[in-house]
mmCIF file of C-alpha atoms and ligand atoms in Angstrom:
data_model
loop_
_atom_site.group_PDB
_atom_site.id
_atom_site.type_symbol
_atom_site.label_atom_id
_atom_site.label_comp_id
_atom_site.label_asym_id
_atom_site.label_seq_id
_atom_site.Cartn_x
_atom_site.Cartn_y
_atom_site.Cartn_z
ATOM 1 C CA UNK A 12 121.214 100.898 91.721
ATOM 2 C CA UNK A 13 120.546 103.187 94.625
ATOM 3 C CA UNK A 14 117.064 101.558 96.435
ATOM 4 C CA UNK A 15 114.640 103.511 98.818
ATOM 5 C CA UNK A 16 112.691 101.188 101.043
ATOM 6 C CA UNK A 17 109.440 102.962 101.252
ATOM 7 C CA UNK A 18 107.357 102.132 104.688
ATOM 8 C CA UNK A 19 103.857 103.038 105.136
ATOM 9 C CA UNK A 20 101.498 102.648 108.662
ATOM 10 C CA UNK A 21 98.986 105.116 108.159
ATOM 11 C CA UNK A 22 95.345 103.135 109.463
ATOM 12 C CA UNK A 23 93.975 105.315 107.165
ATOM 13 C CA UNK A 24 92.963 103.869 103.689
ATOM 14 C CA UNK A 25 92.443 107.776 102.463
ATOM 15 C CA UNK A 26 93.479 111.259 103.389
ATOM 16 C CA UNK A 27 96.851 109.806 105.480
ATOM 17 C CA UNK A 28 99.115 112.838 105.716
ATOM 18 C CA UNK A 29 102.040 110.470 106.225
ATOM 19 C CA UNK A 30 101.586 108.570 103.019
ATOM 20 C CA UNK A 31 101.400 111.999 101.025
ATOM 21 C CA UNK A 32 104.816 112.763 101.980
ATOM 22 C CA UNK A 33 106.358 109.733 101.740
ATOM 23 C CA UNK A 34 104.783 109.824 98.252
ATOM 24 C CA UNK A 35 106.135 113.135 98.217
ATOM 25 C CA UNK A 36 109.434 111.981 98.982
ATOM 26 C CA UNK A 37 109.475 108.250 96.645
ATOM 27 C CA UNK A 38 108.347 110.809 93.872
ATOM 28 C CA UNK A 39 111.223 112.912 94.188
ATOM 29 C CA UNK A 40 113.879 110.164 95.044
ATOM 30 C CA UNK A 41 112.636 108.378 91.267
ATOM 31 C CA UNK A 42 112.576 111.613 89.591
ATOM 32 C CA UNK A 43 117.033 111.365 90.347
ATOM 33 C CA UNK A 44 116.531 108.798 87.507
ATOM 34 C CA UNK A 45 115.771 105.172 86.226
ATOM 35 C CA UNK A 46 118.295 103.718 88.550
ATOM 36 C CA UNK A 47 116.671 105.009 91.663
ATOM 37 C CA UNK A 48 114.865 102.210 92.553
ATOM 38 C CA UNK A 49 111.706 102.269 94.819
ATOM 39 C CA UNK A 50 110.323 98.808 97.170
ATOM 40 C CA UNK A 51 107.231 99.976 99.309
ATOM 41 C CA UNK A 52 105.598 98.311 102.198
ATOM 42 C CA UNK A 53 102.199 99.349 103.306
ATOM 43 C CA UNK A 54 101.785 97.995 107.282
ATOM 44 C CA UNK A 55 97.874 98.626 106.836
ATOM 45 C CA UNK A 56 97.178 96.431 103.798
ATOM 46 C CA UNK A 57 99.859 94.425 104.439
ATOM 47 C CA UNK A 58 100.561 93.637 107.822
ATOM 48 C CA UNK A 59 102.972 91.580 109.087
ATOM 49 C CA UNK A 60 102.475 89.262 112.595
ATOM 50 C CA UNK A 61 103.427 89.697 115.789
ATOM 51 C CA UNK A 62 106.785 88.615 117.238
ATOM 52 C CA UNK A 63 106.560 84.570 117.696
ATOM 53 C CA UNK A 64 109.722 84.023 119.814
ATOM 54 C CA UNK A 65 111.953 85.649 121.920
ATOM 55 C CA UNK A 66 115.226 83.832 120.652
ATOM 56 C CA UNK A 67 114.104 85.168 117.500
ATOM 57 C CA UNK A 68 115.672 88.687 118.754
ATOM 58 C CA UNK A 69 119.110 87.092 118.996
ATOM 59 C CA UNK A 70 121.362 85.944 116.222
ATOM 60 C CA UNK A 71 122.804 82.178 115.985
ATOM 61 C CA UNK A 72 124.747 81.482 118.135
ATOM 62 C CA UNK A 73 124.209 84.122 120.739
ATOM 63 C CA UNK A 74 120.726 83.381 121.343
ATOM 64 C CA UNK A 75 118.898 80.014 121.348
ATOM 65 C CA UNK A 76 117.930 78.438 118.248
ATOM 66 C CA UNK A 77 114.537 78.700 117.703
ATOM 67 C CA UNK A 78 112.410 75.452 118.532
ATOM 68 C CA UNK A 79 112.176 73.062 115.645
ATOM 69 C CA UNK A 80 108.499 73.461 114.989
ATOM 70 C CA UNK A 81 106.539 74.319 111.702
ATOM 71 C CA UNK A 82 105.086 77.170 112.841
ATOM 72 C CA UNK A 83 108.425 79.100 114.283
ATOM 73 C CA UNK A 84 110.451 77.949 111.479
ATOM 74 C CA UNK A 85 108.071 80.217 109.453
ATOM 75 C CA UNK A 86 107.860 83.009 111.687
ATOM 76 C CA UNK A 87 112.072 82.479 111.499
ATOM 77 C CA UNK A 88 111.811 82.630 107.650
ATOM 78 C CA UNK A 89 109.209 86.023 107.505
ATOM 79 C CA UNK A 90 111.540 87.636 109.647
ATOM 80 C CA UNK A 91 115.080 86.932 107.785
ATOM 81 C CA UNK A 92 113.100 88.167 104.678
ATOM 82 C CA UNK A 93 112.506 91.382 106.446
ATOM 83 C CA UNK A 94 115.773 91.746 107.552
ATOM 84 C CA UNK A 95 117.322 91.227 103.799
ATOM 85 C CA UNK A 96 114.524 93.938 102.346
ATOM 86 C CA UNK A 97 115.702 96.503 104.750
ATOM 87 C CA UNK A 98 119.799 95.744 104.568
ATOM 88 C CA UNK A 99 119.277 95.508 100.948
ATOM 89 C CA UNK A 100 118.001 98.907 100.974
ATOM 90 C CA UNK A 101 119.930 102.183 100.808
ATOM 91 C CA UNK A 102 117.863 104.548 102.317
ATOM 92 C CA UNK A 103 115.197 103.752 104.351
ATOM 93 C CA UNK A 104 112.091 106.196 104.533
ATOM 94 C CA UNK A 105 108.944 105.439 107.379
ATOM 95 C CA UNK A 106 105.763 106.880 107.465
ATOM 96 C CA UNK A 107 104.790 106.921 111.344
ATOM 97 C CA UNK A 108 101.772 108.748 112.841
ATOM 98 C CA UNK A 109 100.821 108.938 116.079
ATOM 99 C CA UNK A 110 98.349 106.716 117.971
ATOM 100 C CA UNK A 111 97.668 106.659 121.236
ATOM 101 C CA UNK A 112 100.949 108.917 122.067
ATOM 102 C CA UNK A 113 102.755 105.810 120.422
ATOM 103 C CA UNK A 114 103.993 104.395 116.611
ATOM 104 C CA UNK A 115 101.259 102.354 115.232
ATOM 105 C CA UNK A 116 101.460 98.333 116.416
ATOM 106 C CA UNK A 117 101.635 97.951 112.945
ATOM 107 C CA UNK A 118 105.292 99.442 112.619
ATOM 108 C CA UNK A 119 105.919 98.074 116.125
ATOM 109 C CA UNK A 120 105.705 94.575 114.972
ATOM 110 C CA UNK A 121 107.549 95.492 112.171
ATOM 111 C CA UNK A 122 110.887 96.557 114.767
ATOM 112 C CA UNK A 123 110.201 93.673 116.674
ATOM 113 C CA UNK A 124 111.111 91.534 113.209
ATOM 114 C CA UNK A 125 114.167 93.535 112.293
ATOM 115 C CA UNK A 126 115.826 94.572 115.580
ATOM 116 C CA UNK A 127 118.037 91.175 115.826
ATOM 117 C CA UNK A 128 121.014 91.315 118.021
ATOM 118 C CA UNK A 129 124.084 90.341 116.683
ATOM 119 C CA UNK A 130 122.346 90.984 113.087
ATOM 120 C CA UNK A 131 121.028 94.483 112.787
ATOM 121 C CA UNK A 132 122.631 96.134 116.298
ATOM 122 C CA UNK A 133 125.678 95.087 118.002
ATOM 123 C CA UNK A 134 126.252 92.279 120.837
ATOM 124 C CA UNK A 135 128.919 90.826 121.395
ATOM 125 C CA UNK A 136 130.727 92.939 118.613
ATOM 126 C CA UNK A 137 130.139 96.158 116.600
ATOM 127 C CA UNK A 138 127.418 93.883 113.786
ATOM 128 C CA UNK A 139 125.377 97.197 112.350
ATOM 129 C CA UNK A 140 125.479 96.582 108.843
ATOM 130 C CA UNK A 141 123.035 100.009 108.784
ATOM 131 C CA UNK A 142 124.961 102.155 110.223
ATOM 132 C CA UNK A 143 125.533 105.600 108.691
ATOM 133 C CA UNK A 144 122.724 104.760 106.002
ATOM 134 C CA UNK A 145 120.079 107.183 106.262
ATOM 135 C CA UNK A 146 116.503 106.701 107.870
ATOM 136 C CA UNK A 147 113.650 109.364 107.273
ATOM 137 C CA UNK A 148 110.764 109.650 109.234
ATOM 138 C CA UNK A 149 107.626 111.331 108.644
ATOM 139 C CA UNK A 150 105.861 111.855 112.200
ATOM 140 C CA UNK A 151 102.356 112.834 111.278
ATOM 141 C CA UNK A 152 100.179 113.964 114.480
ATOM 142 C CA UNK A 153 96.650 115.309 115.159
ATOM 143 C CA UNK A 154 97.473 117.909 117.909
ATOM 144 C CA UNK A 155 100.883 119.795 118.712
ATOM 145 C CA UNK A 156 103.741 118.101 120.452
ATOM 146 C CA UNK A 157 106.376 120.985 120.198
ATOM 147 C CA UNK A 158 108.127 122.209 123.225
ATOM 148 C CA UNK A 159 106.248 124.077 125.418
ATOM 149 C CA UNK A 160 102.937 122.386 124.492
ATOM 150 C CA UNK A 161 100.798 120.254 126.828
ATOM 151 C CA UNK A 162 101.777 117.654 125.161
ATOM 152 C CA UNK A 163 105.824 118.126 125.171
ATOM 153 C CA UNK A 164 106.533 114.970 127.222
ATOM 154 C CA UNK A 165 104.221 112.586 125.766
ATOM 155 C CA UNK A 166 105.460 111.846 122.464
ATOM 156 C CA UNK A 167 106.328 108.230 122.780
ATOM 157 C CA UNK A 168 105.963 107.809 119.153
ATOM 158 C CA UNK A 169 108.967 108.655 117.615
ATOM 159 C CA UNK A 170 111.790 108.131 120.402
ATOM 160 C CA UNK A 171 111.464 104.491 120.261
ATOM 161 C CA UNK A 172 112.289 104.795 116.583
ATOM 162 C CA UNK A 173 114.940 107.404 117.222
ATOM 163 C CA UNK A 174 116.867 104.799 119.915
ATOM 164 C CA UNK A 175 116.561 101.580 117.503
ATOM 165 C CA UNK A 176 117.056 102.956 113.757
ATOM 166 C CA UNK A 177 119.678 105.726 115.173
ATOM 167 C CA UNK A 178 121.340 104.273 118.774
ATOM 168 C CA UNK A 179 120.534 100.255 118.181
ATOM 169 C CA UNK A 180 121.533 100.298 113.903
ATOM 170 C CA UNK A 181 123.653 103.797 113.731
ATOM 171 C CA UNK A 182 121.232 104.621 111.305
ATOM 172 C CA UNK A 183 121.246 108.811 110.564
ATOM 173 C CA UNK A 184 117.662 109.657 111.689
ATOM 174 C CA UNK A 185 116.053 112.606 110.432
ATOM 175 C CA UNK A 186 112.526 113.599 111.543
ATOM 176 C CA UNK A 187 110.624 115.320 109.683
ATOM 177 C CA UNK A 188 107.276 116.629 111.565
ATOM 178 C CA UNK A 189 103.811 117.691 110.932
ATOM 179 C CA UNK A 190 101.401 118.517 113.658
ATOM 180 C CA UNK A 191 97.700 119.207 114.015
ATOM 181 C CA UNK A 192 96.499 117.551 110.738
ATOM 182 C CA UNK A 193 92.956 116.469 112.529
ATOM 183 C CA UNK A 194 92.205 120.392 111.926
ATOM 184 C CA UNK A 195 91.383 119.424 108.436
ATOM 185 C CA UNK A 196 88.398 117.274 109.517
ATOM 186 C CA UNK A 197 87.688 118.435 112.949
ATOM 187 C CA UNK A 198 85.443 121.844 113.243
ATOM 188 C CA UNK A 199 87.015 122.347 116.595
ATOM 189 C CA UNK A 200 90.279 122.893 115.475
ATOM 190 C CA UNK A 201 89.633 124.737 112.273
ATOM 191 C CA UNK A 202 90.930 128.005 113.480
ATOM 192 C CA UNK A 203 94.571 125.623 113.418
ATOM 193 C CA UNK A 204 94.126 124.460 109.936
ATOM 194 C CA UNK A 205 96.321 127.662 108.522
ATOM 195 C CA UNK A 206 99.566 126.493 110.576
ATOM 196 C CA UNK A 207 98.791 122.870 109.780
ATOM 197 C CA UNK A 208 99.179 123.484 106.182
ATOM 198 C CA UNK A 209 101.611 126.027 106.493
ATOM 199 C CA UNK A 210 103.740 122.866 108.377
ATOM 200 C CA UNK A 211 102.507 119.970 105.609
ATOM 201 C CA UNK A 212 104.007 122.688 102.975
ATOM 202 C CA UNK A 213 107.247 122.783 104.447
ATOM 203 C CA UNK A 214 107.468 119.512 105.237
ATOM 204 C CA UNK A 215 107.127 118.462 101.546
ATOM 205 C CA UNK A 216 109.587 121.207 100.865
ATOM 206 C CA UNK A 217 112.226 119.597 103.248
ATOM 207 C CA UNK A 218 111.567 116.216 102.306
ATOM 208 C CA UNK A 219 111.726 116.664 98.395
ATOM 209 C CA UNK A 220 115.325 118.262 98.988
ATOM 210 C CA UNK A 221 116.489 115.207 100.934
ATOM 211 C CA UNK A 222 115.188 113.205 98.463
ATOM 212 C CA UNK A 223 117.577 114.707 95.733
ATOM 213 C CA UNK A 224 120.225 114.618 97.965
ATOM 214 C CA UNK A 225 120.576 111.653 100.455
ATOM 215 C CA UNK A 226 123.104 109.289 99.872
ATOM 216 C CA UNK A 227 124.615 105.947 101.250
ATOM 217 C CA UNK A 228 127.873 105.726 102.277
ATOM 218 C CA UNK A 229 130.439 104.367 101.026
ATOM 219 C CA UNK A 230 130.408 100.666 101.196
ATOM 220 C CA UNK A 231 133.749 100.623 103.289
ATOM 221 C CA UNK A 232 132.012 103.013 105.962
ATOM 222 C CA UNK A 233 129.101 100.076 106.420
ATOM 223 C CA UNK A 234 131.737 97.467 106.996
ATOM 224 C CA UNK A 235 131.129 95.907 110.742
ATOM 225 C CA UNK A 236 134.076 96.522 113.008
ATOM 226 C CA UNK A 237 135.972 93.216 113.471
ATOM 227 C CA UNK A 238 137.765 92.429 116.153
HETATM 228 C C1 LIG B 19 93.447 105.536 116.988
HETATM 229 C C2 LIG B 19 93.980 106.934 116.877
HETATM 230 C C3 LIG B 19 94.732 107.465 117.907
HETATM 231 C C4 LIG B 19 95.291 108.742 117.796
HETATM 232 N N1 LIG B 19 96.065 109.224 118.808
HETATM 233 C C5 LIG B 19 96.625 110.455 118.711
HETATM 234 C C6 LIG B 19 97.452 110.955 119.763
HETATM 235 O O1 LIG B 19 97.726 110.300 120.758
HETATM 236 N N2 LIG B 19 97.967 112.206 119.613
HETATM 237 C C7 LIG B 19 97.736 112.969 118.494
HETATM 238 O O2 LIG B 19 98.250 114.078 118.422
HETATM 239 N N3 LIG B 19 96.974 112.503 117.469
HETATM 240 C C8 LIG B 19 96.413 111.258 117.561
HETATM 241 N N4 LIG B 19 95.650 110.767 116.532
HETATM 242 C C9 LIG B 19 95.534 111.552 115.280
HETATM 243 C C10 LIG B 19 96.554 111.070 114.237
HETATM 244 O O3 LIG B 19 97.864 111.139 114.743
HETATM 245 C C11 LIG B 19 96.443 111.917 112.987
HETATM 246 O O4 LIG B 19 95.159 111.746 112.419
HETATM 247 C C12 LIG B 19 97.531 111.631 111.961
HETATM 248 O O5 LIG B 19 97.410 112.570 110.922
HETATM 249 C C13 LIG B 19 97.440 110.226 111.399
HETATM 250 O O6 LIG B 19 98.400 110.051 110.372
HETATM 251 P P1 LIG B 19 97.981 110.000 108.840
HETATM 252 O O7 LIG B 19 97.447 111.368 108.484
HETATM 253 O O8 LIG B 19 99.191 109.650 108.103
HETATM 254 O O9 LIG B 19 96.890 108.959 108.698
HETATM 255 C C14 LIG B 19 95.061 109.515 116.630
HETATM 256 C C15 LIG B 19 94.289 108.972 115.592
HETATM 257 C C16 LIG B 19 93.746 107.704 115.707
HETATM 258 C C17 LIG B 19 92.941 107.140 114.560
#
């Protein structure tokens, strides 16, 4: 039963671009058939906390256990359920727009939970149960952040997903972009609207084909190394 973890951050309770096309892409990823399962997480209605601890980022025994109080153990407990939602999925898909040059805190907090070393990314040996499964991302953005732009050096939205789903887990990242979407709503930038659709088109395009397509790897490919 193939499973697509579907993960939405859009602040936006209507109109998100993001959560279109990861629609877009769920759709077409349950349209392969029955067994093509579907778990979705939406960051703005459902957010989860903050990072409680910093031993929480290691793995027993390489990091200190966490203090024995009530309100860690919980944090401890929200966290390994996040973990075991995204290992237990096969393909991971992430809606991720832009604020403020950067991911939303939402889907921040959200890494925070699920970046454990020695769990998710290697320490002191190769542990990346994730890698080679496949990680989608839909950047959404209101202006242009292409080369050559004003803006080419200050997307700080996506790298930090790039380095911990694709360097930290091994993950296989693909991006999958769509710039100036406040020209729908913002007179000023009307005379951009054209291209932005002409962008939101092929992005659906691009992201209903991987949807028919992606795969996970062979189980023996996810294997950790061992020493
Ligand atoms: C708080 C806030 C900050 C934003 N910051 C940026 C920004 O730094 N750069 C940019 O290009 N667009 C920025 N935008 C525009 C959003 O990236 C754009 O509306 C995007 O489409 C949001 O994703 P969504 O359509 O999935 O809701 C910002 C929007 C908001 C609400």
């Amino acid at each position: 039963m193939p499973e697509l973890l579907r993960i939405d951050a859009s602040y936006a309770p209507n109109g998100s671009v993001s959560r279109e096309l990861t629609g877009v892409f769920a759709k077409a990823w349950r349209d392969r058939g029955s067994e093509y399962t579907l778990v979705e997480r939406d960051l703005r209605t459902d957010p989860v906390p903050h990072f409680a601890h910093p031993a929480l980022h290691w793995h027993p025994p390489l990091g200190e256990a966490p203090p024995a109080d009530d309100a860690l153990r919980e944090a401890a407990r929200v966290q390994r359920s996040l973990v075991d939602e995204l290992l237990a999925a096969d393909v991971l898909l992430i809606g991720a727009p832009m604020y403020n040059y950067s991911p939303p805190s939402t889907l921040r907090a959200w890494l925070d939970h699920v970046h454990v070393r020695g769990l998710t990314s290697a320490a002191e040996r190769d542990t990346r149960p994730l890698r080679g499964r496949a990680a989608v991302i839909v950047a959404t953005r209101g202006t242009v952040h292409g080369p050559g732009t004003a803006n080419e050096h200050r997307d700080h939205a996506i790298p930090p997903l790039r380095l911990i789903l694709g360097e930290e887990f091994g993950m296989e990242v693909t991006v999958v972009a769509v710039n100036r979407t406040l020209s729908a709503s913002l007179p000023a930038l009307a005379d951009e609207r054209p291209a932005f659709e002409e962008e939101r088109r092929t992005a659906a395009a691009h992201l209903i084909e991987l949807a028919r397509t992606v795969t996970r790897h062979a189980p023996q490919d996810d294997r950790p190394d061992t020493d």
